[in-house]
mmCIF file of C-alpha atoms in Angstrom:
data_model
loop_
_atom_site.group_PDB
_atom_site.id
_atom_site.type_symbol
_atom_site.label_atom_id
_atom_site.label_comp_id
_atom_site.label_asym_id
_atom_site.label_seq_id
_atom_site.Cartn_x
_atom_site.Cartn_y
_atom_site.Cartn_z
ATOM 1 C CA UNK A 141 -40.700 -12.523 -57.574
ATOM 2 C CA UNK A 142 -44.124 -13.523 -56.454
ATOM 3 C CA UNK A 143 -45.782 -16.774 -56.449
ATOM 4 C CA UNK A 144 -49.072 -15.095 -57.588
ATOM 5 C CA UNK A 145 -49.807 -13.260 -60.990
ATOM 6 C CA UNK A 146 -49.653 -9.401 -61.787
ATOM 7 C CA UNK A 147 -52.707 -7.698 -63.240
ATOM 8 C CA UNK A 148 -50.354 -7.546 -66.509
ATOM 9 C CA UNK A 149 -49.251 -11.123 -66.487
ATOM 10 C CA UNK A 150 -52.244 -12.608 -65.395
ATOM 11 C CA UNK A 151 -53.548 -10.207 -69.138
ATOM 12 C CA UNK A 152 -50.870 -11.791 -70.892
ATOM 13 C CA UNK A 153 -51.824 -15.447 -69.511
ATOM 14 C CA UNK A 154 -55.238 -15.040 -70.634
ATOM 15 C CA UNK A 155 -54.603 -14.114 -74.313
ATOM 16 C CA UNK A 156 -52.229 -16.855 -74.241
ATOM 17 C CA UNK A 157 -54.831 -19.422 -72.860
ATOM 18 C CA UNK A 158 -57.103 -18.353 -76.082
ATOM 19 C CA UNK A 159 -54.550 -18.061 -78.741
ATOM 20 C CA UNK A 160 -53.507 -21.949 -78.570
ATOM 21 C CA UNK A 161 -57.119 -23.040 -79.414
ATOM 22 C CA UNK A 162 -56.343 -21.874 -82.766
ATOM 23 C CA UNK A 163 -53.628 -24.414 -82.795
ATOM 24 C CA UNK A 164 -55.024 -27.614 -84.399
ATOM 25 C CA UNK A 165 -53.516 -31.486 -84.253
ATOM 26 C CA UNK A 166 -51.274 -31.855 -86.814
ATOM 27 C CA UNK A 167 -50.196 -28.157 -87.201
ATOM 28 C CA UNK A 168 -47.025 -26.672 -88.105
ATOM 29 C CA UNK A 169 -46.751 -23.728 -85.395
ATOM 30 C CA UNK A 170 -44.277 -21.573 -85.246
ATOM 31 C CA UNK A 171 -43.359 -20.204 -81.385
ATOM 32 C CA UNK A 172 -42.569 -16.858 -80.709
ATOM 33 C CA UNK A 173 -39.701 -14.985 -78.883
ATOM 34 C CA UNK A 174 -40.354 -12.747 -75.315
ATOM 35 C CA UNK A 175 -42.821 -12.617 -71.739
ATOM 36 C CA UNK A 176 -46.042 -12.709 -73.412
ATOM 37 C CA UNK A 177 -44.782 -15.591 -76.038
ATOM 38 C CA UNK A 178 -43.437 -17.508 -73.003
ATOM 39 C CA UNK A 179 -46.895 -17.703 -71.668
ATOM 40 C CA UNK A 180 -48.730 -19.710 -74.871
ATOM 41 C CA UNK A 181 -45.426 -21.876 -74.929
ATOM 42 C CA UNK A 182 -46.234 -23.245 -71.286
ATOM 43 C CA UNK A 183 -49.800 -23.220 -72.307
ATOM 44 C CA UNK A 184 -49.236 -24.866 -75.724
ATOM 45 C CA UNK A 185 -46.928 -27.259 -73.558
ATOM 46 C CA UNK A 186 -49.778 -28.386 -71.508
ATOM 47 C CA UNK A 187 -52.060 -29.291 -74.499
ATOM 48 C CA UNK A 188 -48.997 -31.641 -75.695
ATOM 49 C CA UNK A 189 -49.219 -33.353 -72.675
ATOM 50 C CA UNK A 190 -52.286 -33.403 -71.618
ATOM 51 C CA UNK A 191 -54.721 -33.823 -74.548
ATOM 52 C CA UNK A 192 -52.061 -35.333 -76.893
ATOM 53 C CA UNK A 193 -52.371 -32.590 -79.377
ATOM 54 C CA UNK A 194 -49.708 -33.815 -81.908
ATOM 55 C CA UNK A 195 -47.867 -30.498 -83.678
ATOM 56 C CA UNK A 196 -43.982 -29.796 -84.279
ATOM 57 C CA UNK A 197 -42.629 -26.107 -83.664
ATOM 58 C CA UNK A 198 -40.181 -23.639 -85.043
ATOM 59 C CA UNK A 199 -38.871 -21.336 -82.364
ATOM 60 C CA UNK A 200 -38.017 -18.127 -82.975
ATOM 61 C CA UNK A 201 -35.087 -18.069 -80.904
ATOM 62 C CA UNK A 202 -32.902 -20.134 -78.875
ATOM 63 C CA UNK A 203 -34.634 -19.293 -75.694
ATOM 64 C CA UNK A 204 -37.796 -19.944 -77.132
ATOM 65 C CA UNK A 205 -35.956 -23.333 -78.257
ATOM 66 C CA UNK A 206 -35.467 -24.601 -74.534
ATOM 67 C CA UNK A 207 -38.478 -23.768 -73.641
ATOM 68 C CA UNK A 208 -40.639 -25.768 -75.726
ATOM 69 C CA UNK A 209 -38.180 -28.385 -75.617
ATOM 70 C CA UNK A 210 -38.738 -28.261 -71.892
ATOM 71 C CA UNK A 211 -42.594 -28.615 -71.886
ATOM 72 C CA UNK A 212 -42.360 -31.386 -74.422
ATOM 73 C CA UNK A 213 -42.507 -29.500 -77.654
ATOM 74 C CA UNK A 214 -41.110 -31.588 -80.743
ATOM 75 C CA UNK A 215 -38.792 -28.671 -82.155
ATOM 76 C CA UNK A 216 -37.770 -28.359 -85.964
ATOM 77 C CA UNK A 217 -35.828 -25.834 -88.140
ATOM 78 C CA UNK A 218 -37.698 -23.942 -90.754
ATOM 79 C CA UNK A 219 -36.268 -25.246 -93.628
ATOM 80 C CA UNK A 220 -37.535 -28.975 -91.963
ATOM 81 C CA UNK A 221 -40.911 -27.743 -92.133
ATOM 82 C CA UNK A 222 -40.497 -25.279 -95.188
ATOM 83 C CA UNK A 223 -43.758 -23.919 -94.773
ATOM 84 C CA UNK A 224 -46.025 -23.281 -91.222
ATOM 85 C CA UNK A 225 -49.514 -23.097 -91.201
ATOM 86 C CA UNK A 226 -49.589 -20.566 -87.929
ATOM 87 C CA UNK A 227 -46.934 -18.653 -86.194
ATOM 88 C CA UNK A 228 -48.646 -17.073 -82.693
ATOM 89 C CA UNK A 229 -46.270 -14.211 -80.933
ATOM 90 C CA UNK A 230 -45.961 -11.213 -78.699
ATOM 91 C CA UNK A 231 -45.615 -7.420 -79.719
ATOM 92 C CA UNK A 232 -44.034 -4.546 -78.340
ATOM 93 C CA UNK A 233 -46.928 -2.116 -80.068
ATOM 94 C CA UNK A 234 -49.741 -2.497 -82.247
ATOM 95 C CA UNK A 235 -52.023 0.193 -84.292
ATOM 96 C CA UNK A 236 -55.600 -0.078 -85.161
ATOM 97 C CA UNK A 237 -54.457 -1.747 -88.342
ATOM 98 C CA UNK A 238 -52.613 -4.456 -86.963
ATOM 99 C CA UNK A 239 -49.014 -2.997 -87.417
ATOM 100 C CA UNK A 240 -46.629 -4.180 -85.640
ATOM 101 C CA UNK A 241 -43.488 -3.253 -83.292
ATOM 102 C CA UNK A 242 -41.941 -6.182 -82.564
ATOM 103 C CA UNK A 243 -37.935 -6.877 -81.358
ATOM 104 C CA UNK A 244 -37.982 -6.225 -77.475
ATOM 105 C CA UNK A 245 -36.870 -8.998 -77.086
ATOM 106 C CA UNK A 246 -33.846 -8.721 -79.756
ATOM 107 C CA UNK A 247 -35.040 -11.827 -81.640
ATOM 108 C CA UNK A 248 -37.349 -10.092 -84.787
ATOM 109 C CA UNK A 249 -35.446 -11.107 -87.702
ATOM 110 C CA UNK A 250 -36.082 -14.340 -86.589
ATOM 111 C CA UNK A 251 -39.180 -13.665 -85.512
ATOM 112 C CA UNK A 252 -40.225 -12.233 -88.884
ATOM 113 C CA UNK A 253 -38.927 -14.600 -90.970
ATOM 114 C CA UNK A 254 -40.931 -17.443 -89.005
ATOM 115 C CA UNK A 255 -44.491 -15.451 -89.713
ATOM 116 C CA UNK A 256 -43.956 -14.190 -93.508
ATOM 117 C CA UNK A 257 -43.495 -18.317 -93.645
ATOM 118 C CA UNK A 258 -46.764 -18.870 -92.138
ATOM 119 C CA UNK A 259 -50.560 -18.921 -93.924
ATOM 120 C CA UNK A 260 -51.585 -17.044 -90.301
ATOM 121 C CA UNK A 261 -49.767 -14.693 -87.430
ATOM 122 C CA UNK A 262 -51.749 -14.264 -84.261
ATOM 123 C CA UNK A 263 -50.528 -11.886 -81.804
ATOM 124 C CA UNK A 264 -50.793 -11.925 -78.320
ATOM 125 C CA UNK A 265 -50.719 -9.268 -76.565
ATOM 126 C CA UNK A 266 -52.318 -7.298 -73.537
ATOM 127 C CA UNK A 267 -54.400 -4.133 -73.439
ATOM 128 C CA UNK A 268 -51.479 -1.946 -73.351
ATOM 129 C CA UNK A 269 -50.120 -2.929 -75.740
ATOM 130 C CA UNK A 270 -52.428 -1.021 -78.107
ATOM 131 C CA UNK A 271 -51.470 2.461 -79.594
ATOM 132 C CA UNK A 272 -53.523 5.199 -81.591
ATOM 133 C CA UNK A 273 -49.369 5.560 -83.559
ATOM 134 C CA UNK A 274 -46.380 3.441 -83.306
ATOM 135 C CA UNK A 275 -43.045 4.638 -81.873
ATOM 136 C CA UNK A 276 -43.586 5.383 -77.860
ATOM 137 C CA UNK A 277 -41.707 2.107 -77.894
ATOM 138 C CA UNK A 278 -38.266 2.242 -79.408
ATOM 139 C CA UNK A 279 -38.125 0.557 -82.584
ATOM 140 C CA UNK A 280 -35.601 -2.123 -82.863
ATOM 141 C CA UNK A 281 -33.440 -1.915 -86.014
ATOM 142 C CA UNK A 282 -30.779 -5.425 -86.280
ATOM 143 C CA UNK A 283 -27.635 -4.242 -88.402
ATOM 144 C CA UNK A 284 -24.288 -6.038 -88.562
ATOM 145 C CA UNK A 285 -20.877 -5.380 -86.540
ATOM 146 C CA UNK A 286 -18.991 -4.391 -89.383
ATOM 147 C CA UNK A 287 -19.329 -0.220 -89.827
ATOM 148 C CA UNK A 288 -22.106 0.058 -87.112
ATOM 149 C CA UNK A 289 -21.757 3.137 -86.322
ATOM 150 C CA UNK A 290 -21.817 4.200 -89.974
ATOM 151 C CA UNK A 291 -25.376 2.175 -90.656
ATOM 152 C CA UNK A 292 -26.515 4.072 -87.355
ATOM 153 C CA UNK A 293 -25.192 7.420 -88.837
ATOM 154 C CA UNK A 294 -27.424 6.633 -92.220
ATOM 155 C CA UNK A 295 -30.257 5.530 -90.060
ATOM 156 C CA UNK A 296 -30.223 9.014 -88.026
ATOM 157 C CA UNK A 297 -30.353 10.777 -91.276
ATOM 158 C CA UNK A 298 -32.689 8.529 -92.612
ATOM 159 C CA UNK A 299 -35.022 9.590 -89.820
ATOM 160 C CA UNK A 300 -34.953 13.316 -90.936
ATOM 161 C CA UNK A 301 -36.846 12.913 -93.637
ATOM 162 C CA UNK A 302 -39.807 10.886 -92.041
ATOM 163 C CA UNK A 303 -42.688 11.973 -89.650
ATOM 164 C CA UNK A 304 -41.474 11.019 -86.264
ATOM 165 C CA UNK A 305 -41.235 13.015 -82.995
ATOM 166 C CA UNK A 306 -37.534 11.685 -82.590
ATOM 167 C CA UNK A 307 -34.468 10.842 -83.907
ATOM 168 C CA UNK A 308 -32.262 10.115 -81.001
ATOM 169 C CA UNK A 309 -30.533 6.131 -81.586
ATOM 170 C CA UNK A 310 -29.052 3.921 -78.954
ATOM 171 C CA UNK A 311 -27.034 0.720 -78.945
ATOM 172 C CA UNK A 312 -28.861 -1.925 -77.222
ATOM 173 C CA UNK A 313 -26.172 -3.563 -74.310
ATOM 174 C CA UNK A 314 -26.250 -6.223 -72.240
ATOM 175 C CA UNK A 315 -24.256 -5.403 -69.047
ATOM 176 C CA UNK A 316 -21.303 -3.414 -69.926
ATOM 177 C CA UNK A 317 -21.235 -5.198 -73.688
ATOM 178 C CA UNK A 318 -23.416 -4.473 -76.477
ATOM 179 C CA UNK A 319 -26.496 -7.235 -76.736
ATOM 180 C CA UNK A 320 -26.015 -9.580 -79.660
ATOM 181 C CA UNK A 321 -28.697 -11.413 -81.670
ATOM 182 C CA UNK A 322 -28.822 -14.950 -82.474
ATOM 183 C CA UNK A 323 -27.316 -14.515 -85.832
ATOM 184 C CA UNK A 324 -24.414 -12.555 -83.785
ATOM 185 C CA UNK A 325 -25.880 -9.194 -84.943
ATOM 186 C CA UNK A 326 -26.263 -5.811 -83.270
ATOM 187 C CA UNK A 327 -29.746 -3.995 -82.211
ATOM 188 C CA UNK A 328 -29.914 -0.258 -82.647
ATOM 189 C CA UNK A 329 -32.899 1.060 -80.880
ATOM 190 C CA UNK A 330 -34.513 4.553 -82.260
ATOM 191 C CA UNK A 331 -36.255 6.445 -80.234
ATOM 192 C CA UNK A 332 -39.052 8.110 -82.327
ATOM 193 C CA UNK A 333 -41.860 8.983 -80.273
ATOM 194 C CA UNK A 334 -44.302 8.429 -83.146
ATOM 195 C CA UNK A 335 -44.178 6.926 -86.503
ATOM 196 C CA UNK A 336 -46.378 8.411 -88.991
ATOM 197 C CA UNK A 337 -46.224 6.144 -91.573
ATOM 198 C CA UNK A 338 -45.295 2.360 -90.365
ATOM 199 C CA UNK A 339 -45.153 0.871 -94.353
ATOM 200 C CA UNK A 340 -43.056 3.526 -95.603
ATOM 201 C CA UNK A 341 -40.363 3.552 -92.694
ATOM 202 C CA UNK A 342 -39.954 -0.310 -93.081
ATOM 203 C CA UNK A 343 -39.201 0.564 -96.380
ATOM 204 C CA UNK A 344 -36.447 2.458 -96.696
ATOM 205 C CA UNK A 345 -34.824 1.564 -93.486
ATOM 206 C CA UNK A 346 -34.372 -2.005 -95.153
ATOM 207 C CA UNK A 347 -32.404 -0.085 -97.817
ATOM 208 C CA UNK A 348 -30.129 1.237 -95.508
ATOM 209 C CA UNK A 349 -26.451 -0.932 -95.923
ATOM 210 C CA UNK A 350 -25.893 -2.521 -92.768
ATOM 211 C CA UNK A 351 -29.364 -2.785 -91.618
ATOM 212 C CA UNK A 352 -30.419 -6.758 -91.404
ATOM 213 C CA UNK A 353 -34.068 -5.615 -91.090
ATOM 214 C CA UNK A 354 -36.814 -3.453 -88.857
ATOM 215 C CA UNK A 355 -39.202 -4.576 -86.211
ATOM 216 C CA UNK A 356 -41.808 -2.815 -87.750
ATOM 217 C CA UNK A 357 -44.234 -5.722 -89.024
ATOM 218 C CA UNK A 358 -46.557 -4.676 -91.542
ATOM 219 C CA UNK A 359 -49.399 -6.360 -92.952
ATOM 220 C CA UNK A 360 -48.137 -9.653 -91.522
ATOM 221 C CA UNK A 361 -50.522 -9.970 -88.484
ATOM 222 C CA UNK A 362 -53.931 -11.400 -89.330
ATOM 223 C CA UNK A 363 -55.177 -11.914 -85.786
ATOM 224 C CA UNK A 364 -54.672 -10.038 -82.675
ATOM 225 C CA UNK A 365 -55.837 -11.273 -79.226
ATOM 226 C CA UNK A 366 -55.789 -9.073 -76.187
ATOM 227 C CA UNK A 367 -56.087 -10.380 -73.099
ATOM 228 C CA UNK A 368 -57.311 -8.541 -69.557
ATOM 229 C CA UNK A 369 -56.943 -9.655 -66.017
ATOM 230 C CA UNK A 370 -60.230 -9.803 -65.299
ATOM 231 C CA UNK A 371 -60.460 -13.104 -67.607
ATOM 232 C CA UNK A 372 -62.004 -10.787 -70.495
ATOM 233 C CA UNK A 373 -60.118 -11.793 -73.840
ATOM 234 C CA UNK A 374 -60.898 -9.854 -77.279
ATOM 235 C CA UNK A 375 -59.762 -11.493 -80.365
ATOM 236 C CA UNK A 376 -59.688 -9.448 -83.510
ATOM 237 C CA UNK A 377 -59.297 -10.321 -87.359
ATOM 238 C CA UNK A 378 -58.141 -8.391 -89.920
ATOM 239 C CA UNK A 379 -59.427 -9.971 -92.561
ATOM 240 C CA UNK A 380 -63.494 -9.903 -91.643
ATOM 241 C CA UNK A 381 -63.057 -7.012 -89.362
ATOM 242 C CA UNK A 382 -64.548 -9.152 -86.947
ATOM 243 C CA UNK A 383 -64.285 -8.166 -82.767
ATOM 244 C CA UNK A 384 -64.696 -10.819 -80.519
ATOM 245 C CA UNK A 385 -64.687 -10.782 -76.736
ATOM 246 C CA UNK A 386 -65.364 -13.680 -74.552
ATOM 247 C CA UNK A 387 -65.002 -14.543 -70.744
ATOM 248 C CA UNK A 388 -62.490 -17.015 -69.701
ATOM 249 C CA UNK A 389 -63.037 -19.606 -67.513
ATOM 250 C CA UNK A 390 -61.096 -18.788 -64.256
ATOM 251 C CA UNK A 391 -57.826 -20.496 -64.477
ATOM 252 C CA UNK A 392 -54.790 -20.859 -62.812
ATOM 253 C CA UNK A 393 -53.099 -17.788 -60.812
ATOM 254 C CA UNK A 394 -49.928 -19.182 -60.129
ATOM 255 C CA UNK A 395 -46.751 -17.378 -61.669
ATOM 256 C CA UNK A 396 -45.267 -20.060 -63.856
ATOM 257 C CA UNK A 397 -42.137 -18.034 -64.026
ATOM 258 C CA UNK A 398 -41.526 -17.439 -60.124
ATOM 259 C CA UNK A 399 -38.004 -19.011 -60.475
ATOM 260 C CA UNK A 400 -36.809 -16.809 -62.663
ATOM 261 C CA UNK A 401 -35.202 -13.473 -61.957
ATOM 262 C CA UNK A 402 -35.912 -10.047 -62.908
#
C-alpha cells in the first residue's frame, strides 16, 4: 500500500477533518464502523491529544473499539452513556434526501442503534458516494443462523413485490466461511440495482422473521459532509436545507493506514 493518499482517501480524509469540529468538549460521540469512519477516529484521536478536547465514545463495533482505544479515546457502552448527543459515520450510498445505505462494513445494527440514540447523525462520506436512487450498492440485510436460508427465501419474495431492478441475494463470507456480525449474526446482501422507495422497503423487510434489521437508514441522518481531494468539503443539513462548501486548509497527505493490508 502506498505511503501517500488516493484521490478517494485523501476525499474521505477531508470530510473527516470537518466532521470532528462538530464534536464539542464534553460530548457524548458515538464512532462509527468502516474506511471513511476510520479516518474521523484518527482525526478525532488527534484533537484528544492535542487540544485536550475531553469527550467519551461509543463504538459501533469492536474494530472501531481498538481503534479509538488506540488513539486515546475514553470508550463506553451505550447503556453507560444512555443517551449521545452526536453519532458521526460512513455510508455505503446516500439519496438527495439523506437516505441511507449503510452495512459494508457488516456492523449496521450496531451502527443504527448508536445514531437513533443520538440528538444528531453526521455522515461522512465522499463524492461518490452520492446517488440519484439507492441500490447500485447491495443492501445489507443482518438475519440470524437459525433457518437462514428460509428468512433469505421470504426476503427474495419479499422483493417481488417492490420497485427494484433486482432480486438476486447472496451470503456475505469471509474466506471460505460465511462473515459473522458482532452479535454472531449473518449478512445477506441483495442485489437490487435500484430501490424505489427506501421508507417502505425498511419497512417490511423488518417484518420479515429472521431478519435482525436493514441497512437502509431513513430519516436518521441530519447532516451529510462530502469531502473532495482537492481540499473542497460540502456540508449539508437536512433540517435548514442549508449547502455549505468550504476550502480546507492543506493538511497532511500521508496514508495513516499504510500498515495495513488490502
Amino acid at each position: 500500500m502506498s505511503d501517500t493518499l488516493s484521490p478517494i482517501d485523501q476525499a474521505k480524509a477531508n470530510a473527516a477533518r470537518k466532521a470532528v469540529e462538530f464534536v464539542e468538549d464534553g460530548m457524548k460521540v458515538g464512532l462509527g464502523t468502516g474506511s471513511t469512519a476510520a479516518w474521523m477516529v484518527r482525526r478525532l484521536g488527534e484533537r484528544v491529544r492535542e487540544e485536550g478536547l475531553r469527550i467519551v465514545a461509543v463504538p459501533t463495533s469492536s474494530r472501531t473499539a481498538a481503534l479509538a482505544r488506540e488513539v486515546g479515546i475514553t470508550v463506553i457502552t451505550l447503556d453507560e452513556a444512555k443517551w449521545l448527543d452526536l453519532t458521526i459515520d460512513g455510508a455505503d450510498e446516500f439519496d438527495a434526501e439523506m437516505n441511507l445505505i449503510k452495512g459494508g462494513g457488516g456492523a449496521l445494527l450496531q451502527e443504527k442503534i448508536v445514531a437513533t440514540a443520538s440528538d444528531q447523525m453526521v455522515v461522512i462520506a465522499d463524492s461518490a458516494k452520492e446517488v440519484a436512487h439507492l441500490g447500485a450498492f447491495p443492501l445489507p440485510i443482518e438475519v440470524i443462523p437459525f433457518g437462514a436460508e428460509v428468512t433469505r427465501g421470504l426476503v427474495e419474495e419479499l422483493l417481488g413485490a417492490f420497485d427494484v431492478m433486482g432480486r438476486r441475494t447472496t451470503v456475505r463470507m469471509s474466506g471460505a466461511a460465511p462473515f459473522r456480525t458482532d452479535e454472531g449474526n449473518l449478512i445477506l446482501d441483495l442485489h437490487l440495482g435500484r430501490i424505489g422507495d427506501p421508507r417502505q422497503l425498511a419497512l417490511m423487510l423488518n417484518q420479515v422473521p429472521g431478519v435482525v434489521e436493514s441497512g437502509l437508514f431513513v430519516d436518521i441522518c441530519d447532516r451529510v459532509v462530502i469531502g473532495h481531494s482537492d481540499g473542497r468539503v460540502e456540508v449539508r443539513d437536512i433540517h435548514d436545507l442549508s449547502v455549505k462548501v468550504m476550502e480546507l486548509p492543506v493538511g497532511d497527505t500521508t496514508n495513516i493506514f499504510s500498515n495495513i493490508g488490502d
